[in-house]
């Protein structure tokens, strides 16, 4: 795309129409621009349009945004996107800095971001002219006191220097940092001191000049942070006094007149927050060099926070948080003695901690208006950067060295706050202190605190709130009480908790979304509590007396406005169904309600977390009900099939993986012959087009496995086995579905008779060995995974169809290569109890049954194979079968993407194909003893030659343990 008048008119028209309120011309213009973006020199042409003064400002601004986004995807693409050519990059670099500085603020902002994108990839090695140009421009702008340009340059420098904060320290990074320091440290200090002098000399008569000056100082502070993040540079150490003098001045100076006159409060606070981050950085990383300034900064920050106590506005949160973080860092350092003075800790508690922990109007508004965000902050720990949390972190920091003093002091405050005459917020503050200062015990979810006697506090402060007859009175206080119960659930005796179950159920009917959500969370977490030995504290008998009211109130909770898709309530439903005694009547009522909810969310899936727990609830209901009464299967089919059919017919793609997992669960619960409905689904499964969507593949495999296990005879009709093997071949050819392909093939091998497989088996080995050769050629990381799955597959084949059938279907030379390159070197790397048992027993059968390995020419292979078996078995203790774990929480960041999310409660139970073999070690030595009796004197020499000393000793121990002898 050449830059000429025709290009100017074309691009101008396109960007003009992208601003059109009418969708048709806007879409047409966007399509034209997208097509043009694939042509060479497009980015440079758009930048030239931005630089054209005759073009309307709005068009140029739209072009600047397009230019920035184009660079983001094309400058250094991580995928297959066509990159911008080097021949186009150089003129862009030559133009962009000067254009950015001469543009209006809206365009300057876009070009500054675009420049930072280039700088992140090219600076400094591929753009050595950038920093000298920025420094030169900064010098000129400084002489002219042009703070629009100064701040544009500093903003750009801030963006490109940010990489020094976030990247790991490497030699290349340190070289880039050294270059940046050499070129920018002195100019940065120069403009910082000049701006400081201008601020000092500015009178209240011209407050409008202070805004750009404060912004300039803030940007200087952010650059300071980036350049000092890795190490303390020599230049900054030499000029520390200048920097620290100005930093302290901004913390202690009152700019009230200027702020009031021009509304600069936010700018001043942003500058102070940046200063607090800088001194906190020095406190964390350069404590020794910073210590001479420490006392005066602690004093300055303390006074600043004291002045903010009466100002509870959220506009000052960032400043309060960064200031308290600095004091927290000091409290845990070797300089903690600054807090040791008489009354200091008490003053911190009274003037900083308590005021910042108390609820504010903003908290109440969030509680009422956005319950999900409130819960994320309050219950789920995303409140790290809130005043409440950081104030408690300060107290924790001081308690690191003054534990008893803090405990005594806070305990007094808690008891005084917990018994207010009229102010419920004081009680909430007390509860929040106890909860926030609790510490999590290592290796579990249990928490503890030294501040109060938990059970006494629970009985005197929490229980009265939980037993309050008015579930809607003081909802924030009720939420705090429920949170306390949830956090300290392990400390509350079972009987006391059971007595409160009816109250928790009542709170499910509270009008406040937060309160009924917290009640659901509390119940759900209580049902997860385990006593010593891993036994669940609450069982079906405990839940049974409350089940009907609990079930009804959970479903009622989802009828409140904004809670129709309440993920906390749905998760509680899932947990209750997993514990309760589910009979046919209960199952029928629950499935009807769940089906009704499913019908609603199918129309517009919005909350992926809620929907996941909805499907988990259905799956666990089906699982537990049908385990007790198989006659319920047909009832569940009648209830669920219309919903599942609706998902497929209406193409609700977000729910496809869930629907197929539920179908797999129903197939596994069924007995052949299958109904026509199931066979129609089976036919869809065998269609190659059904497997094109990657997100469906794991669920499809799960469903196909269920059909193959329950009705393997169906495969031998209408050429179905050929279709299944085509699917297997397609899956193993793609890196992303390699594992799924083996799952299909394993199920085929395990469930079909050899007479059915015989005509296909040579082709199967050919496909797999070609794939192995391919991945080895390209040196892919997938090779390791492929080898592991191939070894497990061949072991399964031996177990099901005999070692001779394996050996006879592989060419002799190829089989030798498989032994040398796949089986022997990788056998010892197998993990997992079932996999270890399978491969060790199959390998034992191979060396004890196969004529090829018993041939005198295969001595080395025989010996090395035995060495691998003994290694595998002697290390198998580390892979003991563990108790089934609780269902993991779904990732709270999950969305409707191509990622497959497994339904835990509809999961395929791992089957042991060797149930008759109790101990693979015994199987090994019994087989060896039997073989050595046939060939006496042959194997001791081989064992001595090819087994290492540890494995010889291990084999001898196995023989002694099972009273077997190798002759």
Short mmCIF file of C-alpha atoms in Angstrom, two decimals, residues 524-822:
data_model
loop_
_atom_site.label_atom_id
_atom_site.label_comp_id
_atom_site.label_asym_id
_atom_site.label_seq_id
_atom_site.Cartn_x
_atom_site.Cartn_y
_atom_site.Cartn_z
CA UNK A 524 -21.27 -26.35 51.70
CA UNK A 525 -17.99 -25.94 53.61
CA UNK A 526 -19.36 -27.64 56.73
CA UNK A 527 -20.18 -30.73 54.68
CA UNK A 528 -16.52 -30.89 53.64
CA UNK A 529 -15.11 -30.91 57.20
CA UNK A 530 -13.13 -34.01 58.02
CA UNK A 531 -12.12 -35.36 61.40
CA UNK A 532 -8.96 -37.29 62.18
CA UNK A 533 -8.45 -40.19 59.83
CA UNK A 534 -10.09 -38.34 56.96
CA UNK A 535 -13.64 -39.32 57.95
CA UNK A 536 -16.32 -36.80 57.02
CA UNK A 537 -17.70 -35.09 60.13
CA UNK A 538 -21.22 -34.83 58.73
CA UNK A 539 -22.95 -37.76 57.00
CA UNK A 540 -26.35 -38.58 55.52
CA UNK A 541 -27.83 -39.30 58.95
CA UNK A 542 -26.84 -35.81 60.13
CA UNK A 543 -28.38 -34.14 57.09
CA UNK A 544 -31.53 -36.26 56.95
CA UNK A 545 -33.60 -34.38 59.59
CA UNK A 546 -33.07 -31.08 57.77
CA UNK A 547 -32.95 -32.28 54.17
CA UNK A 548 -36.44 -31.31 52.98
CA UNK A 549 -36.27 -27.75 54.35
CA UNK A 550 -32.65 -27.44 53.20
CA UNK A 551 -33.50 -28.57 49.67
CA UNK A 552 -36.54 -26.30 49.44
CA UNK A 553 -34.75 -23.22 50.79
CA UNK A 554 -31.81 -23.71 48.45
CA UNK A 555 -34.11 -23.65 45.46
CA UNK A 556 -36.07 -20.74 46.95
CA UNK A 557 -32.83 -18.76 47.30
CA UNK A 558 -32.46 -18.82 43.52
CA UNK A 559 -35.79 -17.04 43.11
CA UNK A 560 -34.46 -13.81 44.64
CA UNK A 561 -33.55 -11.07 42.14
CA UNK A 562 -29.93 -11.38 40.94
CA UNK A 563 -29.63 -14.89 42.45
CA UNK A 564 -31.30 -16.80 39.63
CA UNK A 565 -27.82 -18.07 38.69
CA UNK A 566 -26.17 -17.92 42.09
CA UNK A 567 -23.10 -20.14 41.82
CA UNK A 568 -22.68 -20.43 45.61
CA UNK A 569 -26.20 -21.76 46.07
CA UNK A 570 -25.81 -24.22 43.19
CA UNK A 571 -22.51 -25.47 44.58
CA UNK A 572 -24.24 -26.05 47.92
CA UNK A 573 -27.00 -28.02 46.17
CA UNK A 574 -24.34 -30.20 44.57
CA UNK A 575 -22.62 -30.79 47.92
CA UNK A 576 -25.86 -31.59 49.74
CA UNK A 577 -26.86 -34.12 47.06
CA UNK A 578 -23.44 -35.71 47.45
CA UNK A 579 -23.99 -36.28 51.17
CA UNK A 580 -27.74 -36.81 51.61
CA UNK A 581 -29.53 -40.14 51.39
CA UNK A 582 -31.08 -39.85 47.93
CA UNK A 583 -34.14 -42.05 47.37
CA UNK A 584 -36.42 -42.17 44.36
CA UNK A 585 -38.88 -39.54 45.58
CA UNK A 586 -36.12 -37.06 46.50
CA UNK A 587 -34.32 -37.70 43.23
CA UNK A 588 -37.49 -37.07 41.23
CA UNK A 589 -38.23 -33.76 42.94
CA UNK A 590 -34.63 -32.56 42.61
CA UNK A 591 -34.20 -33.56 38.98
CA UNK A 592 -37.40 -31.73 38.04
CA UNK A 593 -36.13 -28.51 39.60
CA UNK A 594 -32.67 -28.87 38.13
CA UNK A 595 -34.16 -29.60 34.71
CA UNK A 596 -36.26 -26.45 34.96
CA UNK A 597 -33.18 -24.37 35.79
CA UNK A 598 -31.27 -26.02 32.92
CA UNK A 599 -34.03 -25.08 30.48
CA UNK A 600 -33.72 -21.45 31.55
CA UNK A 601 -29.93 -21.19 31.32
CA UNK A 602 -29.93 -22.91 27.90
CA UNK A 603 -31.66 -19.84 26.49
CA UNK A 604 -28.76 -17.59 27.48
CA UNK A 605 -25.72 -19.18 29.20
CA UNK A 606 -24.14 -16.39 31.25
CA UNK A 607 -22.42 -17.75 34.34
CA UNK A 608 -20.06 -20.64 33.53
CA UNK A 609 -19.35 -21.38 37.21
CA UNK A 610 -23.06 -21.68 38.02
CA UNK A 611 -23.67 -23.85 34.97
CA UNK A 612 -20.79 -26.15 35.82
CA UNK A 613 -22.15 -26.81 39.30
CA UNK A 614 -25.62 -27.24 37.80
CA UNK A 615 -24.37 -30.09 35.61
CA UNK A 616 -22.33 -31.49 38.52
CA UNK A 617 -25.53 -31.53 40.59
CA UNK A 618 -27.36 -33.44 37.87
CA UNK A 619 -24.45 -35.88 37.53
CA UNK A 620 -24.16 -36.63 41.25
CA UNK A 621 -27.93 -37.03 41.56
CA UNK A 622 -27.96 -39.57 38.72
CA UNK A 623 -24.93 -41.35 40.12
CA UNK A 624 -26.09 -41.70 43.71
CA UNK A 625 -29.75 -42.42 42.97
CA UNK A 626 -29.07 -45.07 40.34
CA UNK A 627 -26.40 -46.75 42.44
CA UNK A 628 -29.11 -47.42 45.01
CA UNK A 629 -31.95 -48.18 42.59
CA UNK A 630 -31.20 -49.10 38.98
CA UNK A 631 -34.91 -48.87 38.14
CA UNK A 632 -34.53 -45.06 38.32
CA UNK A 633 -32.36 -45.01 35.18
CA UNK A 634 -35.35 -44.93 32.83
CA UNK A 635 -36.94 -42.12 34.89
CA UNK A 636 -33.77 -40.06 34.64
CA UNK A 637 -33.60 -40.73 30.90
CA UNK A 638 -37.17 -39.51 30.51
CA UNK A 639 -36.37 -36.33 32.46
CA UNK A 640 -32.97 -35.55 31.00
CA UNK A 641 -33.24 -36.57 27.35
CA UNK A 642 -35.50 -33.62 26.36
CA UNK A 643 -33.03 -31.17 27.96
CA UNK A 644 -30.01 -32.82 26.38
CA UNK A 645 -31.81 -32.94 23.04
CA UNK A 646 -32.62 -29.23 23.38
CA UNK A 647 -28.91 -28.50 23.88
CA UNK A 648 -27.99 -30.40 20.72
CA UNK A 649 -30.87 -29.16 18.56
CA UNK A 650 -30.48 -25.50 19.58
CA UNK A 651 -26.71 -25.76 19.17
CA UNK A 652 -25.93 -24.57 22.71
CA UNK A 653 -22.24 -25.21 22.08
CA UNK A 654 -21.18 -24.13 25.57
CA UNK A 655 -23.04 -27.11 26.98
CA UNK A 656 -22.04 -29.77 24.45
CA UNK A 657 -19.19 -31.23 26.55
CA UNK A 658 -21.45 -31.42 29.60
CA UNK A 659 -24.30 -33.04 27.65
CA UNK A 660 -22.03 -35.75 26.24
CA UNK A 661 -20.55 -36.49 29.65
CA UNK A 662 -24.03 -36.94 31.11
CA UNK A 663 -24.96 -39.19 28.18
CA UNK A 664 -21.83 -41.25 28.85
CA UNK A 665 -22.89 -41.59 32.47
CA UNK A 666 -26.35 -42.82 31.41
CA UNK A 667 -24.85 -45.26 28.89
CA UNK A 668 -22.62 -46.76 31.59
CA UNK A 669 -25.57 -47.19 33.93
CA UNK A 670 -27.61 -48.90 31.20
CA UNK A 671 -27.70 -52.47 30.00
CA UNK A 672 -27.87 -53.51 26.34
CA UNK A 673 -29.75 -53.64 24.10
CA UNK A 674 -29.85 -49.85 23.87
CA UNK A 675 -32.91 -47.88 22.87
CA UNK A 676 -33.10 -46.25 19.40
CA UNK A 677 -32.36 -42.88 21.05
CA UNK A 678 -28.98 -44.11 22.22
CA UNK A 679 -28.19 -45.72 18.89
CA UNK A 680 -28.92 -42.45 17.09
CA UNK A 681 -26.36 -40.78 19.35
CA UNK A 682 -23.92 -43.62 18.64
CA UNK A 683 -24.36 -42.97 14.92
CA UNK A 684 -23.63 -39.25 15.41
CA UNK A 685 -20.49 -40.21 17.35
CA UNK A 686 -19.14 -42.25 14.47
CA UNK A 687 -19.50 -39.36 12.01
CA UNK A 688 -16.04 -37.78 11.34
CA UNK A 689 -17.58 -34.29 11.17
CA UNK A 690 -18.66 -34.56 14.81
CA UNK A 691 -15.02 -34.58 15.90
CA UNK A 692 -13.99 -31.31 14.27
CA UNK A 693 -14.65 -29.13 17.32
CA UNK A 694 -11.68 -29.58 19.68
CA UNK A 695 -13.63 -28.68 22.83
CA UNK A 696 -15.99 -31.62 22.24
CA UNK A 697 -13.30 -34.26 21.77
CA UNK A 698 -12.73 -35.30 25.44
CA UNK A 699 -16.49 -35.62 26.06
CA UNK A 700 -16.96 -37.49 22.77
CA UNK A 701 -14.18 -39.89 23.73
CA UNK A 702 -15.77 -40.41 27.13
CA UNK A 703 -19.12 -41.22 25.46
CA UNK A 704 -17.54 -43.46 22.82
CA UNK A 705 -15.70 -45.38 25.54
CA UNK A 706 -19.00 -45.92 27.34
CA UNK A 707 -20.61 -47.37 24.19
CA UNK A 708 -17.59 -49.59 23.47
CA UNK A 709 -17.59 -50.98 27.00
CA UNK A 710 -21.31 -51.59 27.28
CA UNK A 711 -22.04 -52.83 23.74
CA UNK A 712 -18.82 -53.98 22.04
CA UNK A 713 -20.79 -56.35 19.79
CA UNK A 714 -22.39 -53.32 18.13
CA UNK A 715 -18.97 -52.46 16.68
CA UNK A 716 -18.91 -55.54 14.52
CA UNK A 717 -21.92 -54.33 12.54
CA UNK A 718 -22.25 -51.96 9.60
CA UNK A 719 -18.49 -51.34 9.46
CA UNK A 720 -18.54 -49.41 12.75
CA UNK A 721 -15.15 -50.62 13.91
CA UNK A 722 -13.62 -49.07 10.81
CA UNK A 723 -15.22 -45.73 11.72
CA UNK A 724 -13.89 -45.96 15.28
CA UNK A 725 -10.38 -46.66 14.04
CA UNK A 726 -10.61 -43.70 11.66
CA UNK A 727 -11.47 -41.54 14.67
CA UNK A 728 -8.51 -42.99 16.60
CA UNK A 729 -6.19 -42.31 13.67
CA UNK A 730 -7.38 -38.72 13.40
CA UNK A 731 -6.95 -38.07 17.11
CA UNK A 732 -3.42 -39.48 17.45
CA UNK A 733 -2.27 -37.48 14.44
CA UNK A 734 -2.93 -34.20 16.28
CA UNK A 735 -0.76 -33.14 19.25
CA UNK A 736 -3.74 -31.74 21.16
CA UNK A 737 -5.77 -34.96 21.02
CA UNK A 738 -3.01 -37.61 21.14
CA UNK A 739 -4.02 -38.80 24.60
CA UNK A 740 -7.69 -38.99 23.64
CA UNK A 741 -6.83 -41.19 20.65
CA UNK A 742 -5.14 -43.70 22.94
CA UNK A 743 -8.17 -43.69 25.27
CA UNK A 744 -10.31 -44.78 22.32
CA UNK A 745 -7.87 -47.45 21.19
CA UNK A 746 -7.34 -48.80 24.73
CA UNK A 747 -11.08 -49.30 25.06
CA UNK A 748 -11.24 -51.08 21.70
CA UNK A 749 -8.34 -53.38 22.64
CA UNK A 750 -9.83 -54.11 26.05
CA UNK A 751 -13.40 -54.88 24.96
CA UNK A 752 -13.17 -56.58 21.54
CA UNK A 753 -12.24 -60.17 20.89
CA UNK A 754 -9.00 -60.80 19.04
CA UNK A 755 -10.91 -62.48 16.23
CA UNK A 756 -12.62 -59.14 15.57
CA UNK A 757 -9.43 -57.12 15.90
CA UNK A 758 -7.14 -59.40 13.92
CA UNK A 759 -7.76 -57.88 10.49
CA UNK A 760 -7.07 -54.34 11.81
CA UNK A 761 -4.20 -54.82 14.23
CA UNK A 762 -1.30 -54.58 11.77
CA UNK A 763 -2.70 -51.29 10.47
CA UNK A 764 -3.00 -49.99 14.06
CA UNK A 765 0.68 -50.69 14.76
CA UNK A 766 1.63 -49.10 11.44
CA UNK A 767 -0.24 -45.89 12.34
CA UNK A 768 1.31 -45.70 15.79
CA UNK A 769 4.88 -46.39 14.73
CA UNK A 770 4.60 -43.82 11.95
CA UNK A 771 3.44 -41.26 14.50
CA UNK A 772 6.33 -42.18 16.78
CA UNK A 773 8.79 -41.76 13.95
CA UNK A 774 7.27 -38.39 13.05
CA UNK A 775 7.44 -36.95 16.57
CA UNK A 776 10.98 -38.25 17.03
CA UNK A 777 12.00 -36.61 13.75
CA UNK A 778 10.68 -33.19 14.77
CA UNK A 779 12.00 -33.71 18.33
CA UNK A 780 8.62 -32.87 19.81
CA UNK A 781 7.92 -32.96 23.54
CA UNK A 782 4.93 -35.09 22.58
CA UNK A 783 7.32 -38.00 21.96
CA UNK A 784 7.58 -38.76 25.69
CA UNK A 785 3.81 -38.83 26.08
CA UNK A 786 3.37 -40.93 22.94
CA UNK A 787 5.94 -43.48 24.14
CA UNK A 788 4.25 -43.79 27.52
CA UNK A 789 0.82 -44.34 25.97
CA UNK A 790 2.22 -46.76 23.41
CA UNK A 791 3.86 -48.83 26.13
CA UNK A 792 0.63 -48.95 28.16
CA UNK A 793 -1.36 -49.88 25.05
CA UNK A 794 0.95 -52.76 24.12
CA UNK A 795 0.85 -53.96 27.75
CA UNK A 796 -2.95 -53.93 27.68
CA UNK A 797 -2.87 -55.86 24.40
CA UNK A 798 -0.68 -58.55 25.98
CA UNK A 799 -2.98 -58.84 28.99
CA UNK A 800 -6.12 -59.14 26.85
CA UNK A 801 -4.86 -61.00 23.79
CA UNK A 802 -1.55 -62.63 24.72
CA UNK A 803 2.09 -61.79 24.16
CA UNK A 804 2.37 -64.01 21.10
CA UNK A 805 -0.40 -62.12 19.29
CA UNK A 806 1.49 -58.90 19.98
CA UNK A 807 4.84 -60.21 18.81
CA UNK A 808 3.45 -62.01 15.76
CA UNK A 809 1.68 -58.90 14.43
CA UNK A 810 4.83 -56.75 14.54
CA UNK A 811 7.64 -57.32 12.03
CA UNK A 812 10.62 -59.06 13.77
CA UNK A 813 13.08 -56.23 13.03
CA UNK A 814 10.54 -53.62 14.09
CA UNK A 815 9.77 -55.52 17.28
CA UNK A 816 13.46 -55.53 18.16
CA UNK A 817 13.55 -51.77 17.64
CA UNK A 818 10.44 -51.35 19.80
CA UNK A 819 12.11 -53.29 22.61
CA UNK A 820 15.36 -51.34 22.38
CA UNK A 821 13.94 -47.83 21.88
CA UNK A 822 10.51 -47.87 23.48
#
